[in-house]
Amino acid sequence: MSRCPCLSGMTYDACCGPLHAGAAVAQTAEQLMRSRYSAFAVGDPDYLQATWHASTRPKTLELDSDRRWYRLDILRTERGGPFDTDGVVEFRAYHRSSDGKGSQHEVSQFVREDGRWWYVDAVG
């Protein structure tokens, strides 16, 4: 069993794997954000599209196959619980590529509609 890329401490099959497979949905904004990070790490653009709010979702999405995501730090969360209608997750994600090491700092906005969390947009 492999460790989940989101660094939750669980295996991929017990953490983000079921969300990516459509067998489960995220219960919190942070869980959705972690699963979206993991989708970048495992190269799953379909999951990213499927969890992007229709109001901001791009028509197509291509991932950089040269970029390897290896670490996620959750810096803060606001709201985003199972009974909230919106949430914010601030994080820093680290990557490597042929250009060297880098990181992405982002403050992501999420909404919950009909019991399901969606990624809306980000500042950062």
JSON list of C-alpha atoms in Angstrom, two decimals:
[
{"chain": "A", "resi": 1, "resn": "MET", "atom": "CA", "xyz": [0.00, 0.00, 0.00]},
{"chain": "A", "resi": 2, "resn": "SER", "atom": "CA", "xyz": [1.31, 3.42, -0.90]},
{"chain": "A", "resi": 3, "resn": "ARG", "atom": "CA", "xyz": [1.12, 6.54, 1.21]},
{"chain": "A", "resi": 4, "resn": "CYS", "atom": "CA", "xyz": [-1.41, 9.14, 0.05]},
{"chain": "A", "resi": 5, "resn": "PRO", "atom": "CA", "xyz": [0.22, 12.07, -1.77]},
{"chain": "A", "resi": 6, "resn": "CYS", "atom": "CA", "xyz": [-1.74, 14.54, 0.39]},
{"chain": "A", "resi": 7, "resn": "LEU", "atom": "CA", "xyz": [0.37, 13.42, 3.38]},
{"chain": "A", "resi": 8, "resn": "SER", "atom": "CA", "xyz": [-2.65, 12.71, 5.58]},
{"chain": "A", "resi": 9, "resn": "GLY", "atom": "CA", "xyz": [-0.80, 9.74, 7.06]},
{"chain": "A", "resi": 10, "resn": "MET", "atom": "CA", "xyz": [-3.21, 7.28, 5.47]},
{"chain": "A", "resi": 11, "resn": "THR", "atom": "CA", "xyz": [-2.73, 5.11, 2.43]},
{"chain": "A", "resi": 12, "resn": "TYR", "atom": "CA", "xyz": [-3.95, 6.37, -0.95]},
{"chain": "A", "resi": 13, "resn": "ASP", "atom": "CA", "xyz": [-6.62, 3.62, -0.99]},
{"chain": "A", "resi": 14, "resn": "ALA", "atom": "CA", "xyz": [-7.98, 4.77, 2.39]},
{"chain": "A", "resi": 15, "resn": "CYS", "atom": "CA", "xyz": [-7.73, 8.51, 1.70]},
{"chain": "A", "resi": 16, "resn": "CYS", "atom": "CA", "xyz": [-7.93, 10.20, -1.71]},
{"chain": "A", "resi": 17, "resn": "GLY", "atom": "CA", "xyz": [-8.23, 7.05, -3.83]},
{"chain": "A", "resi": 18, "resn": "PRO", "atom": "CA", "xyz": [-11.97, 6.52, -3.19]},
{"chain": "A", "resi": 19, "resn": "LEU", "atom": "CA", "xyz": [-12.67, 10.17, -4.03]},
{"chain": "A", "resi": 20, "resn": "HIS", "atom": "CA", "xyz": [-10.70, 9.94, -7.28]},
{"chain": "A", "resi": 21, "resn": "ALA", "atom": "CA", "xyz": [-12.56, 6.73, -8.18]},
{"chain": "A", "resi": 22, "resn": "GLY", "atom": "CA", "xyz": [-15.96, 8.35, -7.52]},
{"chain": "A", "resi": 23, "resn": "ALA", "atom": "CA", "xyz": [-16.72, 5.93, -4.67]},
{"chain": "A", "resi": 24, "resn": "ALA", "atom": "CA", "xyz": [-16.87, 8.79, -2.12]},
{"chain": "A", "resi": 25, "resn": "VAL", "atom": "CA", "xyz": [-17.22, 12.58, -2.01]},
{"chain": "A", "resi": 26, "resn": "ALA", "atom": "CA", "xyz": [-15.27, 15.02, 0.14]},
{"chain": "A", "resi": 27, "resn": "GLN", "atom": "CA", "xyz": [-16.95, 15.84, 3.45]},
{"chain": "A", "resi": 28, "resn": "THR", "atom": "CA", "xyz": [-15.01, 19.07, 4.06]},
{"chain": "A", "resi": 29, "resn": "ALA", "atom": "CA", "xyz": [-13.34, 21.79, 2.00]},
{"chain": "A", "resi": 30, "resn": "GLU", "atom": "CA", "xyz": [-9.94, 20.65, 3.29]},
{"chain": "A", "resi": 31, "resn": "GLN", "atom": "CA", "xyz": [-10.60, 17.06, 2.27]},
{"chain": "A", "resi": 32, "resn": "LEU", "atom": "CA", "xyz": [-11.54, 18.27, -1.23]},
{"chain": "A", "resi": 33, "resn": "MET", "atom": "CA", "xyz": [-8.43, 20.44, -1.40]},
{"chain": "A", "resi": 34, "resn": "ARG", "atom": "CA", "xyz": [-6.23, 17.51, -0.32]},
{"chain": "A", "resi": 35, "resn": "SER", "atom": "CA", "xyz": [-7.85, 15.24, -2.90]},
{"chain": "A", "resi": 36, "resn": "ARG", "atom": "CA", "xyz": [-7.33, 17.85, -5.62]},
{"chain": "A", "resi": 37, "resn": "TYR", "atom": "CA", "xyz": [-3.65, 18.15, -4.66]},
{"chain": "A", "resi": 38, "resn": "SER", "atom": "CA", "xyz": [-3.39, 14.36, -4.84]},
{"chain": "A", "resi": 39, "resn": "ALA", "atom": "CA", "xyz": [-5.02, 14.46, -8.29]},
{"chain": "A", "resi": 40, "resn": "PHE", "atom": "CA", "xyz": [-2.21, 16.74, -9.44]},
{"chain": "A", "resi": 41, "resn": "ALA", "atom": "CA", "xyz": [0.32, 14.37, -7.85]},
{"chain": "A", "resi": 42, "resn": "VAL", "atom": "CA", "xyz": [-1.08, 11.24, -9.54]},
{"chain": "A", "resi": 43, "resn": "GLY", "atom": "CA", "xyz": [-1.93, 12.98, -12.83]},
{"chain": "A", "resi": 44, "resn": "ASP", "atom": "CA", "xyz": [-5.75, 12.86, -12.75]},
{"chain": "A", "resi": 45, "resn": "PRO", "atom": "CA", "xyz": [-7.09, 15.92, -14.64]},
{"chain": "A", "resi": 46, "resn": "ASP", "atom": "CA", "xyz": [-10.57, 14.37, -14.92]},
{"chain": "A", "resi": 47, "resn": "TYR", "atom": "CA", "xyz": [-11.00, 14.50, -11.13]},
{"chain": "A", "resi": 48, "resn": "LEU", "atom": "CA", "xyz": [-9.83, 18.11, -11.06]},
{"chain": "A", "resi": 49, "resn": "GLN", "atom": "CA", "xyz": [-12.42, 19.02, -13.71]},
{"chain": "A", "resi": 50, "resn": "ALA", "atom": "CA", "xyz": [-15.15, 17.03, -11.93]},
{"chain": "A", "resi": 51, "resn": "THR", "atom": "CA", "xyz": [-14.61, 18.89, -8.63]},
{"chain": "A", "resi": 52, "resn": "TRP", "atom": "CA", "xyz": [-14.28, 22.39, -10.14]},
{"chain": "A", "resi": 53, "resn": "HIS", "atom": "CA", "xyz": [-17.36, 24.58, -9.77]},
{"chain": "A", "resi": 54, "resn": "ALA", "atom": "CA", "xyz": [-19.17, 25.07, -13.10]},
{"chain": "A", "resi": 55, "resn": "SER", "atom": "CA", "xyz": [-18.97, 28.86, -12.78]},
{"chain": "A", "resi": 56, "resn": "THR", "atom": "CA", "xyz": [-15.15, 28.88, -12.93]},
{"chain": "A", "resi": 57, "resn": "ARG", "atom": "CA", "xyz": [-14.23, 25.50, -14.49]},
{"chain": "A", "resi": 58, "resn": "PRO", "atom": "CA", "xyz": [-11.96, 25.72, -17.55]},
{"chain": "A", "resi": 59, "resn": "LYS", "atom": "CA", "xyz": [-13.11, 23.88, -20.68]},
{"chain": "A", "resi": 60, "resn": "THR", "atom": "CA", "xyz": [-9.91, 21.84, -20.77]},
{"chain": "A", "resi": 61, "resn": "LEU", "atom": "CA", "xyz": [-7.11, 21.12, -18.36]},
{"chain": "A", "resi": 62, "resn": "GLU", "atom": "CA", "xyz": [-3.66, 19.76, -19.14]},
{"chain": "A", "resi": 63, "resn": "LEU", "atom": "CA", "xyz": [-1.23, 18.83, -16.41]},
{"chain": "A", "resi": 64, "resn": "ASP", "atom": "CA", "xyz": [2.50, 19.40, -16.76]},
{"chain": "A", "resi": 65, "resn": "SER", "atom": "CA", "xyz": [3.90, 15.86, -16.99]},
{"chain": "A", "resi": 66, "resn": "ASP", "atom": "CA", "xyz": [7.36, 17.16, -16.06]},
{"chain": "A", "resi": 67, "resn": "ARG", "atom": "CA", "xyz": [6.18, 18.53, -12.70]},
{"chain": "A", "resi": 68, "resn": "ARG", "atom": "CA", "xyz": [6.25, 16.12, -9.74]},
{"chain": "A", "resi": 69, "resn": "TRP", "atom": "CA", "xyz": [4.32, 17.22, -6.65]},
{"chain": "A", "resi": 70, "resn": "TYR", "atom": "CA", "xyz": [5.84, 15.85, -3.45]},
{"chain": "A", "resi": 71, "resn": "ARG", "atom": "CA", "xyz": [4.70, 17.82, -0.39]},
{"chain": "A", "resi": 72, "resn": "LEU", "atom": "CA", "xyz": [1.58, 19.61, 0.84]},
{"chain": "A", "resi": 73, "resn": "ASP", "atom": "CA", "xyz": [1.43, 21.93, 3.85]},
{"chain": "A", "resi": 74, "resn": "ILE", "atom": "CA", "xyz": [-1.99, 23.11, 5.04]},
{"chain": "A", "resi": 75, "resn": "LEU", "atom": "CA", "xyz": [-1.42, 26.58, 6.49]},
{"chain": "A", "resi": 76, "resn": "ARG", "atom": "CA", "xyz": [-4.96, 27.39, 7.62]},
{"chain": "A", "resi": 77, "resn": "THR", "atom": "CA", "xyz": [-8.62, 26.60, 7.08]},
{"chain": "A", "resi": 78, "resn": "GLU", "atom": "CA", "xyz": [-11.67, 28.79, 7.62]},
{"chain": "A", "resi": 79, "resn": "ARG", "atom": "CA", "xyz": [-15.10, 27.23, 7.79]},
{"chain": "A", "resi": 80, "resn": "GLY", "atom": "CA", "xyz": [-15.42, 24.40, 5.25]},
{"chain": "A", "resi": 81, "resn": "GLY", "atom": "CA", "xyz": [-16.94, 21.88, 7.66]},
{"chain": "A", "resi": 82, "resn": "PRO", "atom": "CA", "xyz": [-19.72, 19.43, 6.87]},
{"chain": "A", "resi": 83, "resn": "PHE", "atom": "CA", "xyz": [-22.44, 21.97, 7.79]},
{"chain": "A", "resi": 84, "resn": "ASP", "atom": "CA", "xyz": [-20.87, 25.10, 6.23]},
{"chain": "A", "resi": 85, "resn": "THR", "atom": "CA", "xyz": [-21.75, 26.47, 2.81]},
{"chain": "A", "resi": 86, "resn": "ASP", "atom": "CA", "xyz": [-18.32, 27.89, 2.05]},
{"chain": "A", "resi": 87, "resn": "GLY", "atom": "CA", "xyz": [-14.73, 27.49, 3.11]},
{"chain": "A", "resi": 88, "resn": "VAL", "atom": "CA", "xyz": [-11.18, 28.67, 2.56]},
{"chain": "A", "resi": 89, "resn": "VAL", "atom": "CA", "xyz": [-8.03, 26.56, 2.64]},
{"chain": "A", "resi": 90, "resn": "GLU", "atom": "CA", "xyz": [-4.59, 28.13, 2.51]},
{"chain": "A", "resi": 91, "resn": "PHE", "atom": "CA", "xyz": [-1.75, 25.85, 1.55]},
{"chain": "A", "resi": 92, "resn": "ARG", "atom": "CA", "xyz": [1.71, 25.56, 0.07]},
{"chain": "A", "resi": 93, "resn": "ALA", "atom": "CA", "xyz": [2.46, 22.74, -2.37]},
{"chain": "A", "resi": 94, "resn": "TYR", "atom": "CA", "xyz": [5.99, 21.76, -3.38]},
{"chain": "A", "resi": 95, "resn": "HIS", "atom": "CA", "xyz": [7.13, 20.39, -6.72]},
{"chain": "A", "resi": 96, "resn": "ARG", "atom": "CA", "xyz": [10.17, 19.38, -8.73]},
{"chain": "A", "resi": 97, "resn": "SER", "atom": "CA", "xyz": [10.70, 19.53, -12.49]},
{"chain": "A", "resi": 98, "resn": "SER", "atom": "CA", "xyz": [13.53, 19.71, -14.97]},
{"chain": "A", "resi": 99, "resn": "ASP", "atom": "CA", "xyz": [13.65, 23.43, -14.09]},
{"chain": "A", "resi": 100, "resn": "GLY", "atom": "CA", "xyz": [14.35, 22.60, -10.44]},
{"chain": "A", "resi": 101, "resn": "LYS", "atom": "CA", "xyz": [12.35, 22.85, -7.22]},
{"chain": "A", "resi": 102, "resn": "GLY", "atom": "CA", "xyz": [9.46, 25.22, -6.64]},
{"chain": "A", "resi": 103, "resn": "SER", "atom": "CA", "xyz": [6.34, 25.79, -4.62]},
{"chain": "A", "resi": 104, "resn": "GLN", "atom": "CA", "xyz": [2.86, 27.16, -5.04]},
{"chain": "A", "resi": 105, "resn": "HIS", "atom": "CA", "xyz": [1.17, 29.17, -2.30]},
{"chain": "A", "resi": 106, "resn": "GLU", "atom": "CA", "xyz": [-2.58, 29.48, -2.64]},
{"chain": "A", "resi": 107, "resn": "VAL", "atom": "CA", "xyz": [-5.69, 30.54, -0.77]},
{"chain": "A", "resi": 108, "resn": "SER", "atom": "CA", "xyz": [-8.43, 28.38, -2.28]},
{"chain": "A", "resi": 109, "resn": "GLN", "atom": "CA", "xyz": [-12.15, 29.16, -2.06]},
{"chain": "A", "resi": 110, "resn": "PHE", "atom": "CA", "xyz": [-14.76, 26.41, -1.88]},
{"chain": "A", "resi": 111, "resn": "VAL", "atom": "CA", "xyz": [-18.55, 26.27, -1.82]},
{"chain": "A", "resi": 112, "resn": "ARG", "atom": "CA", "xyz": [-20.89, 23.50, -0.73]},
{"chain": "A", "resi": 113, "resn": "GLU", "atom": "CA", "xyz": [-24.00, 23.05, -2.86]},
{"chain": "A", "resi": 114, "resn": "ASP", "atom": "CA", "xyz": [-26.52, 20.22, -2.50]},
{"chain": "A", "resi": 115, "resn": "GLY", "atom": "CA", "xyz": [-24.25, 18.53, 0.03]},
{"chain": "A", "resi": 116, "resn": "ARG", "atom": "CA", "xyz": [-21.20, 18.53, -2.22]},
{"chain": "A", "resi": 117, "resn": "TRP", "atom": "CA", "xyz": [-18.00, 20.58, -2.00]},
{"chain": "A", "resi": 118, "resn": "TRP", "atom": "CA", "xyz": [-16.66, 22.39, -5.08]},
{"chain": "A", "resi": 119, "resn": "TYR", "atom": "CA", "xyz": [-13.42, 24.25, -5.76]},
{"chain": "A", "resi": 120, "resn": "VAL", "atom": "CA", "xyz": [-14.26, 27.77, -6.96]},
{"chain": "A", "resi": 121, "resn": "ASP", "atom": "CA", "xyz": [-11.05, 29.74, -7.37]},
{"chain": "A", "resi": 122, "resn": "ALA", "atom": "CA", "xyz": [-7.84, 30.81, -5.69]},
{"chain": "A", "resi": 123, "resn": "VAL", "atom": "CA", "xyz": [-5.71, 33.76, -4.79]},
{"chain": "A", "resi": 124, "resn": "GLY", "atom": "CA", "xyz": [-2.03, 33.27, -4.60]}
]
